[in-house]
Short mmCIF file of C-alpha atoms in Angstrom, two decimals:
data_model
loop_
_atom_site.label_atom_id
_atom_site.label_comp_id
_atom_site.label_asym_id
_atom_site.label_seq_id
_atom_site.Cartn_x
_atom_site.Cartn_y
_atom_site.Cartn_z
CA MET A 1 31.41 -6.67 44.33
CA SER A 2 35.33 -7.50 42.54
CA ASN A 3 34.37 -10.71 40.52
CA GLN A 4 38.14 -10.46 39.84
CA ALA A 5 39.26 -11.36 43.30
CA SER A 6 36.90 -14.45 43.17
CA ASN A 7 38.11 -15.32 39.51
CA SER A 8 41.50 -16.65 40.70
CA THR A 9 42.24 -17.39 37.05
CA ALA A 10 41.70 -14.31 36.25
CA THR A 11 42.67 -14.73 31.90
CA PRO A 12 41.93 -12.16 29.70
CA MET A 13 38.59 -11.89 27.74
CA ILE A 14 39.10 -8.41 25.70
CA GLU A 15 42.83 -8.34 25.20
CA PHE A 16 43.97 -4.82 22.96
CA ILE A 17 47.47 -4.65 22.26
CA GLY A 18 49.12 -1.87 20.45
CA ILE A 19 45.66 -1.11 19.04
CA ASN A 20 45.92 2.37 16.07
CA LYS A 21 43.44 3.78 14.69
CA PHE A 22 42.92 6.39 12.28
CA TYR A 23 39.84 8.06 9.89
CA GLY A 24 42.13 9.77 7.46
CA SER A 25 44.97 11.09 8.81
CA LEU A 26 42.81 11.75 12.69
CA PRO A 27 44.08 9.52 14.94
CA ALA A 28 40.70 7.85 16.52
CA LEU A 29 42.75 5.29 18.33
CA VAL A 30 46.01 5.82 19.87
CA ASP A 31 48.41 2.65 20.86
CA ILE A 32 45.51 1.12 22.97
CA ASN A 33 47.03 -1.25 25.34
CA ALA A 34 44.63 -3.20 27.82
CA GLU A 35 42.78 -5.62 29.08
CA VAL A 36 39.54 -6.73 30.18
CA LYS A 37 39.53 -10.22 32.43
CA LYS A 38 37.01 -12.96 32.64
CA GLY A 39 33.97 -12.24 35.01
CA GLU A 40 35.16 -8.49 35.08
CA VAL A 41 32.92 -5.64 35.09
CA VAL A 42 35.23 -2.56 33.23
CA VAL A 43 33.44 0.58 32.69
CA VAL A 44 35.16 2.93 30.13
CA CYS A 45 34.27 6.51 30.48
CA GLY A 46 35.78 10.07 29.68
CA PRO A 47 34.45 13.48 27.55
CA SER A 48 32.45 12.37 23.84
CA GLY A 49 34.87 12.05 21.39
CA SER A 50 37.24 10.36 22.78
CA GLY A 51 37.08 7.40 21.47
CA LYS A 52 34.89 5.60 23.45
CA SER A 53 32.81 4.07 21.12
CA THR A 54 35.20 3.72 18.86
CA LEU A 55 37.12 1.21 20.87
CA ILE A 56 34.13 -0.66 22.53
CA ARG A 57 33.06 -1.23 18.33
CA THR A 58 36.55 -2.40 17.77
CA VAL A 59 35.98 -5.87 19.83
CA ASN A 60 33.41 -7.22 17.71
CA ARG A 61 34.85 -5.17 14.51
CA LEU A 62 32.20 -2.73 13.86
CA GLU A 63 34.94 -0.80 13.75
CA GLU A 64 38.19 -1.76 11.24
CA ILE A 65 41.96 -1.17 13.30
CA GLN A 66 45.32 -0.20 11.29
CA SER A 67 47.58 -1.66 13.75
CA GLY A 68 47.99 -3.69 16.97
CA VAL A 69 46.35 -7.07 17.90
CA LEU A 70 42.71 -7.61 19.50
CA ARG A 71 42.12 -10.79 21.06
CA PHE A 72 38.52 -12.08 21.88
CA ASP A 73 38.61 -15.04 24.24
CA GLY A 74 41.89 -15.74 22.57
CA GLN A 75 41.18 -15.30 19.01
CA ASN A 76 42.20 -12.63 16.88
CA VAL A 77 39.56 -10.39 15.82
CA HIS A 78 40.62 -8.21 13.02
CA ALA A 79 43.24 -11.18 11.36
CA LYS A 80 42.25 -12.42 8.29
CA ILE A 81 39.46 -14.54 8.75
CA SER A 82 37.37 -15.78 6.40
CA SER A 83 33.66 -14.60 7.05
CA LEU A 84 31.89 -17.57 8.33
CA ALA A 85 34.43 -17.32 11.33
CA MET A 86 33.82 -13.02 11.42
CA ASN A 87 30.07 -13.70 11.59
CA HIS A 88 30.69 -16.98 14.66
CA LEU A 89 32.97 -14.69 16.59
CA ARG A 90 30.46 -11.84 16.45
CA SER A 91 27.76 -13.96 17.71
CA ARG A 92 29.82 -14.60 20.97
CA ILE A 93 29.68 -10.82 21.51
CA GLY A 94 26.70 -9.58 23.05
CA PHE A 95 26.48 -6.28 22.21
CA VAL A 96 24.02 -3.11 22.99
CA PHE A 97 23.93 -0.13 21.21
CA GLN A 98 22.93 3.59 22.00
CA SER A 99 19.69 3.91 19.80
CA PHE A 100 18.91 0.17 21.14
CA ASN A 101 18.59 -0.80 17.44
CA LEU A 102 15.88 -3.60 17.93
CA PHE A 103 13.87 -4.50 14.33
CA PRO A 104 10.78 -2.43 14.16
CA HIS A 105 9.04 -5.17 11.89
CA LEU A 106 9.45 -7.55 14.63
CA SER A 107 7.85 -8.26 17.71
CA VAL A 108 9.80 -8.23 21.02
CA LEU A 109 9.74 -11.94 20.91
CA ASP A 110 10.83 -12.47 17.37
CA ASN A 111 13.82 -9.98 17.90
CA VAL A 112 15.11 -11.92 20.60
CA MET A 113 14.50 -15.40 18.88
CA LEU A 114 15.79 -14.93 15.16
CA SER A 115 19.33 -14.75 15.69
CA PRO A 116 19.40 -18.02 17.95
CA VAL A 117 17.05 -19.60 15.33
CA LYS A 118 18.62 -18.18 12.11
CA VAL A 119 22.40 -17.54 13.09
CA ASN A 120 22.77 -20.91 15.76
CA GLY A 121 19.98 -22.92 13.70
CA ILE A 122 18.16 -23.52 17.42
CA LYS A 123 14.45 -25.27 16.85
CA ARG A 124 12.34 -22.60 17.19
CA SER A 125 10.46 -24.30 19.94
CA LYS A 126 13.26 -24.30 22.15
CA ALA A 127 14.43 -20.94 21.01
CA ARG A 128 10.82 -19.43 22.41
CA GLU A 129 11.37 -21.24 25.61
CA ILE A 130 15.02 -18.85 26.06
CA ALA A 131 13.46 -16.08 24.64
CA LEU A 132 10.51 -15.88 27.19
CA GLN A 133 13.11 -16.73 30.17
CA LEU A 134 15.17 -13.90 29.39
CA LEU A 135 12.37 -11.08 28.82
CA ASP A 136 11.08 -12.09 32.09
CA ARG A 137 14.27 -11.78 33.39
CA VAL A 138 14.70 -8.12 32.37
CA GLY A 139 10.94 -7.79 33.69
CA LEU A 140 9.07 -7.43 29.73
CA SER A 141 7.86 -11.33 29.33
CA SER A 142 4.37 -9.33 29.74
CA LYS A 143 5.37 -7.35 26.23
CA ALA A 144 6.40 -10.47 24.40
CA GLN A 145 4.16 -10.35 21.80
CA ASN A 146 3.99 -6.27 21.06
CA TYR A 147 6.24 -4.18 18.30
CA PRO A 148 9.28 -2.01 19.43
CA ALA A 149 7.93 0.40 18.62
CA GLN A 150 4.95 0.24 21.43
CA LEU A 151 7.39 0.34 24.44
CA SER A 152 9.44 2.94 26.11
CA GLY A 153 13.11 3.84 25.51
CA GLY A 154 14.09 1.76 29.22
CA GLN A 155 11.79 -1.29 27.76
CA GLN A 156 13.32 -1.31 24.22
CA GLN A 157 16.82 -1.31 26.23
CA ARG A 158 16.16 -4.29 28.21
CA VAL A 159 14.27 -6.30 25.02
CA ALA A 160 18.21 -5.42 23.61
CA ILE A 161 19.84 -6.58 26.21
CA ALA A 162 17.27 -9.89 26.65
CA ARG A 163 18.09 -10.21 22.23
CA ALA A 164 21.81 -9.91 22.95
CA LEU A 165 21.62 -12.44 26.09
CA ALA A 166 20.08 -14.80 23.78
CA MET A 167 23.27 -15.81 21.77
CA GLU A 168 24.70 -17.08 25.09
CA PRO A 169 27.52 -14.79 24.57
CA PRO A 170 30.56 -15.34 27.19
CA ALA A 171 30.90 -11.16 27.53
CA MET A 172 28.55 -8.30 26.91
CA LEU A 173 29.70 -4.87 25.78
CA PHE A 174 27.35 -1.59 26.24
CA ASP A 175 27.97 1.22 24.43
CA GLU A 176 26.27 3.93 26.06
CA PRO A 177 23.13 1.85 26.78
CA THR A 178 21.38 4.32 28.48
CA SER A 179 22.55 7.66 27.13
CA ALA A 180 19.50 8.33 24.71
CA LEU A 181 16.51 7.51 27.56
CA ASP A 182 15.22 9.62 29.45
CA PRO A 183 16.24 10.34 32.97
CA GLU A 184 13.51 8.23 34.99
CA MET A 185 13.98 5.24 32.31
CA VAL A 186 18.04 4.78 33.02
CA GLY A 187 17.62 3.35 36.07
CA GLU A 188 15.64 0.27 35.08
CA VAL A 189 18.80 -0.57 32.19
CA LEU A 190 21.54 -0.04 34.87
CA ALA A 191 19.44 -2.42 37.31
CA VAL A 192 19.37 -5.05 34.73
CA MET A 193 23.06 -4.73 33.69
CA ARG A 194 23.52 -4.33 37.78
CA GLY A 195 22.03 -8.31 37.42
CA LEU A 196 24.11 -9.16 35.05
CA ALA A 197 26.83 -7.98 36.35
CA ARG A 198 26.39 -9.93 40.19
CA ASP A 199 25.90 -12.87 37.62
CA GLY A 200 29.42 -13.15 36.71
CA MET A 201 29.20 -11.67 33.30
CA THR A 202 32.08 -10.24 31.72
CA MET A 203 31.24 -6.79 30.92
CA MET A 204 32.65 -3.73 29.41
CA CYS A 205 30.50 -0.52 29.23
CA VAL A 206 30.82 2.80 28.04
CA THR A 207 28.58 4.91 29.56
CA HIS A 208 28.75 8.71 32.19
CA GLU A 209 26.38 6.99 35.06
CA MET A 210 29.66 7.82 37.62
CA ASN A 211 27.54 5.99 40.11
CA PHE A 212 26.89 2.60 38.36
CA ALA A 213 30.54 2.41 37.49
CA ARG A 214 31.63 3.17 41.00
CA ASP A 215 29.28 0.45 42.26
CA VAL A 216 29.81 -2.13 39.94
CA ALA A 217 33.14 -1.74 37.73
CA ASP A 218 36.50 -3.67 38.74
CA ARG A 219 37.97 -1.20 36.80
CA VAL A 220 38.15 2.05 35.53
CA TRP A 221 39.06 3.46 32.07
CA PHE A 222 39.66 6.94 31.45
CA MET A 223 40.19 7.86 27.75
CA ASP A 224 40.33 11.35 26.31
CA ALA A 225 41.70 12.08 22.80
CA GLY A 226 41.92 8.10 21.51
CA ARG A 227 44.26 7.34 24.68
CA LEU A 228 44.14 5.23 27.41
CA LEU A 229 44.80 7.72 29.59
CA GLU A 230 43.75 5.92 33.17
CA SER A 231 43.14 2.34 34.56
CA ALA A 232 42.15 1.92 37.89
CA SER A 233 39.75 0.67 40.31
CA PRO A 234 36.97 2.78 41.19
CA SER A 235 37.76 3.58 44.35
CA ALA A 236 41.58 4.83 43.14
CA PHE A 237 40.16 6.23 40.07
CA PHE A 238 37.01 8.34 41.94
CA GLY A 239 39.52 8.85 44.92
CA SER A 240 42.63 10.16 43.95
CA PRO A 241 42.69 10.01 39.64
CA GLN A 242 46.27 10.16 38.77
CA HIS A 243 45.80 12.25 35.10
CA PRO A 244 45.13 15.92 34.85
CA ARG A 245 42.54 15.51 32.28
CA ALA A 246 40.90 12.88 34.46
CA GLN A 247 41.14 15.13 37.42
CA ARG A 248 39.92 17.88 35.34
CA PHE A 249 37.11 15.22 33.78
CA LEU A 250 35.69 14.41 37.71
CA SER A 251 35.47 17.92 38.85
CA ASP A 252 33.45 18.86 35.77
CA LEU A 253 30.63 15.82 36.23
CA ARG A 254 30.59 17.06 40.00
CA ALA A 255 29.79 20.77 38.71
CA ARG A 256 27.54 19.75 36.87
CA MET B 1 -22.17 17.04 -27.85
CA THR B 2 -22.36 15.19 -31.20
CA LEU B 3 -18.59 14.27 -29.90
CA LEU B 4 -20.09 12.47 -26.58
CA PHE B 5 -22.57 11.10 -29.20
CA ASN B 6 -20.02 9.75 -31.50
CA MET B 7 -17.87 8.58 -28.66
CA ILE B 8 -20.40 6.63 -27.10
CA GLY B 9 -21.12 4.81 -30.42
CA ILE B 10 -17.81 3.98 -30.98
CA VAL B 11 -17.51 2.62 -27.25
CA SER B 12 -20.49 0.11 -27.41
CA ASP B 13 -19.30 -0.99 -31.52
CA ASN B 14 -15.35 -1.88 -30.16
CA TRP B 15 -15.93 -2.42 -26.42
CA LEU B 16 -14.67 -6.20 -26.80
CA LEU B 17 -11.89 -5.24 -28.79
CA LEU B 18 -10.66 -2.70 -26.68
CA LEU B 19 -11.45 -5.14 -23.85
CA VAL B 20 -9.48 -8.00 -25.07
CA GLY B 21 -8.34 -7.18 -28.47
CA GLN B 22 -9.26 -10.34 -31.24
CA PHE B 23 -9.13 -12.50 -28.64
CA PRO B 24 -10.42 -15.64 -28.82
CA ASN B 25 -10.17 -15.57 -33.03
CA GLY B 26 -6.60 -13.92 -32.91
CA PRO B 27 -3.89 -12.90 -29.90
CA LEU B 28 -5.12 -11.40 -26.66
CA GLY B 29 -4.85 -7.70 -26.58
CA GLY B 30 -6.62 -4.20 -25.67
CA ILE B 31 -6.83 -3.33 -22.12
CA ALA B 32 -6.28 -7.38 -20.84
CA ALA B 33 -2.71 -7.65 -22.57
CA THR B 34 -2.21 -4.17 -21.68
CA LEU B 35 -2.58 -4.88 -18.09
CA ILE B 36 -1.32 -8.20 -18.18
CA LEU B 37 1.94 -7.10 -19.79
CA SER B 38 2.71 -4.69 -16.54
CA ILE B 39 1.67 -7.12 -14.33
CA LEU B 40 3.85 -10.16 -15.47
CA GLY B 41 6.67 -6.97 -16.56
CA ILE B 42 6.52 -5.37 -12.67
CA ALA B 43 6.73 -9.29 -11.11
CA LEU B 44 9.51 -10.62 -13.09
CA ALA B 45 11.61 -7.12 -13.35
CA PHE B 46 11.04 -7.21 -9.26
CA PRO B 47 12.95 -9.80 -8.20
CA LEU B 48 15.86 -8.92 -10.64
CA SER B 49 15.61 -5.15 -9.02
CA VAL B 50 16.21 -7.17 -5.41
CA ALA B 51 18.79 -8.76 -6.89
CA MET B 52 20.18 -6.05 -8.89
CA ALA B 53 20.37 -3.82 -5.57
CA LEU B 54 21.46 -5.96 -3.65
CA ALA B 55 24.33 -6.32 -6.02
CA ARG B 56 24.90 -2.56 -6.42
CA LEU B 57 25.07 -2.39 -2.20
CA SER B 58 27.56 -5.96 -2.13
CA PRO B 59 30.55 -5.47 -0.27
CA TRP B 60 31.81 -7.46 -3.73
CA PRO B 61 33.32 -4.84 -7.03
CA VAL B 62 32.63 -8.32 -9.29
CA LEU B 63 29.14 -7.98 -8.24
CA ARG B 64 28.85 -4.59 -7.96
CA TRP B 65 30.23 -3.29 -11.01
CA PRO B 66 28.44 -4.86 -13.79
CA ALA B 67 25.08 -4.26 -11.69
CA THR B 68 25.80 -0.44 -11.65
CA ALA B 69 26.87 -0.50 -15.14
CA LEU B 70 23.99 -2.26 -15.96
CA VAL B 71 21.63 0.85 -14.71
CA TYR B 72 23.33 3.60 -15.76
CA VAL B 73 23.06 1.95 -19.44
CA VAL B 74 19.09 1.47 -19.37
CA ARG B 75 18.67 4.54 -17.39
CA GLY B 76 20.83 6.86 -19.84
CA VAL B 77 18.80 4.98 -22.80
CA PRO B 78 14.97 6.00 -23.99
CA LEU B 79 13.25 2.80 -23.75
CA LEU B 80 12.62 3.22 -27.25
CA LEU B 81 15.59 2.61 -28.01
CA ILE B 82 15.70 -0.82 -25.64
CA ILE B 83 12.46 -2.06 -27.51
CA LEU B 84 14.45 -1.48 -31.01
CA TRP B 85 17.72 -3.16 -29.85
CA VAL B 86 15.52 -6.53 -28.04
CA TYR B 87 13.68 -6.40 -31.30
CA PHE B 88 16.21 -7.03 -33.26
CA LEU B 89 18.65 -9.05 -31.36
CA LEU B 90 16.43 -11.41 -29.14
CA PRO B 91 15.53 -13.48 -32.15
CA LEU B 92 19.15 -13.24 -33.15
CA LEU B 93 20.16 -14.93 -30.34
CA ILE B 94 17.67 -17.37 -29.53
CA GLY B 95 17.38 -18.21 -33.41
CA GLU B 96 13.49 -18.24 -34.04
CA SER B 97 10.94 -15.30 -34.31
CA VAL B 98 9.49 -13.71 -31.07
CA PRO B 99 6.21 -12.39 -30.68
CA GLY B 100 5.80 -8.82 -30.25
CA PHE B 101 4.54 -9.71 -26.70
CA VAL B 102 7.28 -11.22 -25.36
CA THR B 103 9.53 -8.65 -26.68
CA MET B 104 7.87 -6.16 -25.09
CA LEU B 105 7.80 -8.13 -22.11
CA ALA B 106 11.63 -8.64 -21.92
CA THR B 107 11.79 -5.12 -23.06
CA LEU B 108 10.20 -4.11 -19.56
CA VAL B 109 12.06 -6.36 -17.32
CA ILE B 110 14.97 -5.06 -18.44
CA TYR B 111 14.04 -1.57 -18.33
CA GLU B 112 11.68 -1.95 -15.15
CA GLY B 113 14.45 -3.59 -13.03
CA ALA B 114 16.72 -1.18 -13.50
CA PHE B 115 14.43 1.33 -12.36
CA LEU B 116 12.78 -0.45 -9.95
CA SER B 117 16.74 -1.57 -8.60
CA GLU B 118 17.24 2.57 -8.03
CA ILE B 119 13.80 2.59 -5.65
CA VAL B 120 14.58 -0.67 -3.52
CA ARG B 121 18.56 0.81 -3.52
CA ALA B 122 17.52 4.01 -1.95
CA GLY B 123 14.74 1.78 0.12
CA ILE B 124 17.94 -0.17 1.84
CA THR B 125 19.77 2.77 2.66
CA ALA B 126 17.10 5.02 3.74
CA LEU B 127 17.36 2.39 7.12
CA PRO B 128 19.29 3.75 9.63
CA ARG B 129 22.86 2.20 9.59
CA GLY B 130 21.97 0.66 13.19
CA GLN B 131 19.70 -1.97 11.55
CA MET B 132 22.98 -3.70 10.03
CA ASP B 133 25.08 -2.77 12.46
CA ALA B 134 22.69 -4.58 15.38
CA ALA B 135 21.89 -7.58 12.80
CA ARG B 136 26.29 -7.83 12.02
CA ALA B 137 26.95 -7.90 15.43
CA LEU B 138 24.53 -10.81 16.49
CA GLY B 139 26.10 -13.03 14.17
CA HIS B 140 24.28 -12.38 10.58
CA SER B 141 26.11 -12.52 7.66
CA HIS B 142 25.53 -9.54 4.90
CA LEU B 143 22.92 -11.95 2.93
CA GLY B 144 21.13 -12.76 6.23
CA ALA B 145 20.84 -9.38 7.18
CA MET B 146 19.94 -8.30 4.49
CA ARG B 147 17.23 -11.03 3.77
CA TYR B 148 15.39 -11.13 7.92
CA VAL B 149 16.06 -7.99 8.82
CA ILE B 150 17.12 -5.09 5.79
CA LEU B 151 14.65 -6.25 3.25
CA PRO B 152 11.41 -6.98 5.07
CA GLN B 153 11.59 -3.31 6.33
CA ALA B 154 12.85 -1.71 3.17
CA LEU B 155 10.33 -3.49 0.87
CA PHE B 156 7.38 -2.38 3.07
CA ASN B 157 8.63 1.45 2.67
CA MET B 158 8.97 0.20 -0.78
CA ILE B 159 5.00 -0.17 -2.02
CA PRO B 160 3.89 2.87 -2.93
CA SER B 161 7.01 3.68 -4.89
CA ILE B 162 6.92 0.18 -6.38
CA ILE B 163 3.17 1.27 -7.18
CA SER B 164 4.12 4.71 -9.05
CA GLN B 165 6.65 2.14 -11.03
CA PHE B 166 3.61 -0.15 -11.93
CA VAL B 167 1.72 2.97 -13.43
CA SER B 168 4.53 3.98 -15.62
CA THR B 169 4.92 0.98 -17.15
CA ILE B 170 1.02 0.98 -17.75
CA LYS B 171 1.78 3.98 -19.56
CA GLU B 172 4.99 2.65 -21.20
CA THR B 173 3.28 -0.80 -22.84
CA THR B 174 1.91 1.86 -24.92
CA LEU B 175 5.48 2.32 -26.87
CA GLY B 176 4.77 -1.98 -28.26
CA TYR B 177 2.62 -0.10 -30.88
CA ILE B 178 5.70 0.40 -33.03
CA ILE B 179 6.18 -3.11 -33.14
CA ASN B 180 2.61 -4.40 -33.56
CA VAL B 181 2.23 -5.83 -29.48
CA PRO B 182 -1.66 -6.26 -29.62
CA GLU B 183 -2.38 -4.25 -26.89
CA LEU B 184 -5.24 -1.13 -25.84
CA THR B 185 -3.06 1.57 -28.18
CA PHE B 186 -3.15 -1.15 -30.94
CA ALA B 187 -6.63 -1.90 -30.36
CA ALA B 188 -7.36 2.29 -30.16
CA GLY B 189 -5.38 2.49 -33.85
CA GLN B 190 -7.33 -0.36 -35.35
CA ILE B 191 -10.19 1.01 -34.73
CA ASN B 192 -9.02 4.40 -36.04
CA ASN B 193 -7.84 3.12 -38.92
CA ARG B 194 -11.45 1.22 -39.80
CA LEU B 195 -13.08 4.37 -38.75
CA LEU B 196 -10.71 6.68 -40.73
CA THR B 197 -12.66 9.96 -39.69
CA LYS B 198 -13.06 10.40 -36.17
CA PRO B 199 -9.31 9.79 -34.43
CA PHE B 200 -9.96 12.60 -31.93
CA GLU B 201 -12.36 10.70 -30.53
CA VAL B 202 -10.88 7.54 -30.83
CA TYR B 203 -7.53 8.52 -29.19
CA PHE B 204 -9.94 10.44 -26.50
CA ILE B 205 -11.76 7.75 -25.49
CA LEU B 206 -7.97 5.86 -25.03
CA ALA B 207 -6.89 8.58 -23.61
CA ILE B 208 -10.08 8.55 -20.68
CA ILE B 209 -9.31 4.26 -20.46
CA TYR B 210 -5.37 5.04 -19.12
CA PHE B 211 -6.25 7.96 -16.85
CA VAL B 212 -8.73 5.85 -15.02
CA VAL B 213 -6.83 3.39 -14.22
CA CYS B 214 -3.46 5.02 -13.92
CA TRP B 215 -5.19 7.68 -11.66
CA THR B 216 -6.55 4.40 -9.41
CA LEU B 217 -3.67 3.71 -9.22
CA THR B 218 -2.16 6.41 -8.23
CA LYS B 219 -4.41 6.97 -5.68
CA LEU B 220 -4.19 4.04 -4.03
CA ALA B 221 -0.72 4.15 -3.96
CA SER B 222 -0.61 7.16 -1.81
CA THR B 223 -3.51 6.27 0.46
CA LEU B 224 -0.86 3.38 1.33
CA GLU B 225 2.02 5.86 1.62
CA ARG B 226 -0.32 7.82 4.04
CA ARG B 227 -0.78 4.70 6.24
CA ILE B 228 3.11 3.72 5.82
CA ALA B 229 3.66 7.08 7.12
CA VAL B 230 1.70 7.06 9.97
CA ARG B 231 3.28 3.95 10.77
CA ARG B 232 6.33 5.10 10.35
CA ALA B 233 6.11 7.79 12.65
CA ARG B 234 4.86 5.43 15.38
CA SER B 235 7.65 3.23 15.42
CA MET B 236 10.15 6.47 15.05
CA ASP B 237 8.47 7.76 18.23
CA GLY B 238 9.99 5.17 20.79
CA ALA B 239 13.57 5.86 19.55
CA ALA B 240 13.35 9.22 18.30
CA ALA B 241 11.15 10.55 21.80
CA PRO B 242 14.52 9.81 24.75
CA ALA B 243 17.07 11.02 21.49
CA LEU B 244 15.34 14.37 21.60
CA ALA B 245 15.01 14.15 25.39
CA ALA B 246 18.95 13.38 25.43
CA ALA B 247 19.67 16.25 22.76
CA SER B 248 18.31 18.64 25.28
CA ARG B 249 19.72 17.10 28.17
CA THR B 250 23.39 17.98 26.54
#
């Protein structure tokens, strides 16, 4: 399962170097130093309010930071760059939201096609072809002409994944992709994510799905109160967590 | 009863004047002018209002400040005063006399533009934040996100409010009376001046005409509003149901 081992170069895809972020005087992220290597799957876990979502949203600069350097594929994300360069950078970072955020006025197919056509300037016929392939990959080619409102939550999230993949990003970020789903729909979304991981996609996932973390992740990051307290392989993290806060978190999870 | 007879008599004697004014022997007037003035006013104010709403919501202060100032000024001044300002200023600015119709149209574009821009702005800010986030995350520029994702949804949701604003505009055209714009109220005034003894009947007819037009449009707006609400509720279902499920789980 470990992509890290097969990827001998192991160059970093996402680097967090001394990241700090405050909401007013409230620290949201405190001195984060970590990296996600190419081909690696990192699962970020921790109690709610620990800064997981904030951290993942700094990667494509949906959240600003106050200090530190964040590199995506070698590019400094939070540097003073033109908005054009920023848009281009964002288009290369696949992002999947907790609340799906499909565009309700567009059909499923148009949701997936919109950005390749309008951002990357790909021909409609070509974009359509790619979109249909991706919808097939997430098992929804039969829903291409439907509108998001006609789909279940799990189906919507799979469309959202296809929409992000349509930009052919070298890495995918998932911000609690299954937290807004009915329990019976969680599996279908995780299955798509497992498939992506198997194909060698670099992934950073904020999730509470610990089985997914155990099976798919190369590393698990544990966060609390804006700090990255632990970064370990899944077996080490679930077998013998080092930090007391992580121990308590895991025992609370088991108690549920 | 005599009142009703009198009114029917007045309408049958003057229906052409009420409908089109002195056209084709004079300028187009009556209800035709009122409707054309209102339609043109809203049609020209609409693009202006979208531009102003975008300016007010833009990340650039250079655009935000002037648009905000204009909206505040226009909203804080009576329409009648704006009419007078345009009436006296426009000829000075362009150096020649301006027909009343044009003066009134220019006034309506400024006034309705400001009000409509607030409606458009409300429509944009009412959309979930995630829509803009998702568009930006996919690499769309701010304006691209507005154009392809935000505005199509916001403007659709705003259709009933835009119709209500159109109804207000129809009623506001009556103020053109004071600068002799040949519209419906002006036509009624002409009839009243000629008859001299029947002001109650004349202005009652006038009120009925305005009421029928505005009430029909208001009805249309509320029908559309209901349909849009149903459609929006349906489009929410997909997102709201699992969110509720998640809330009950935690």
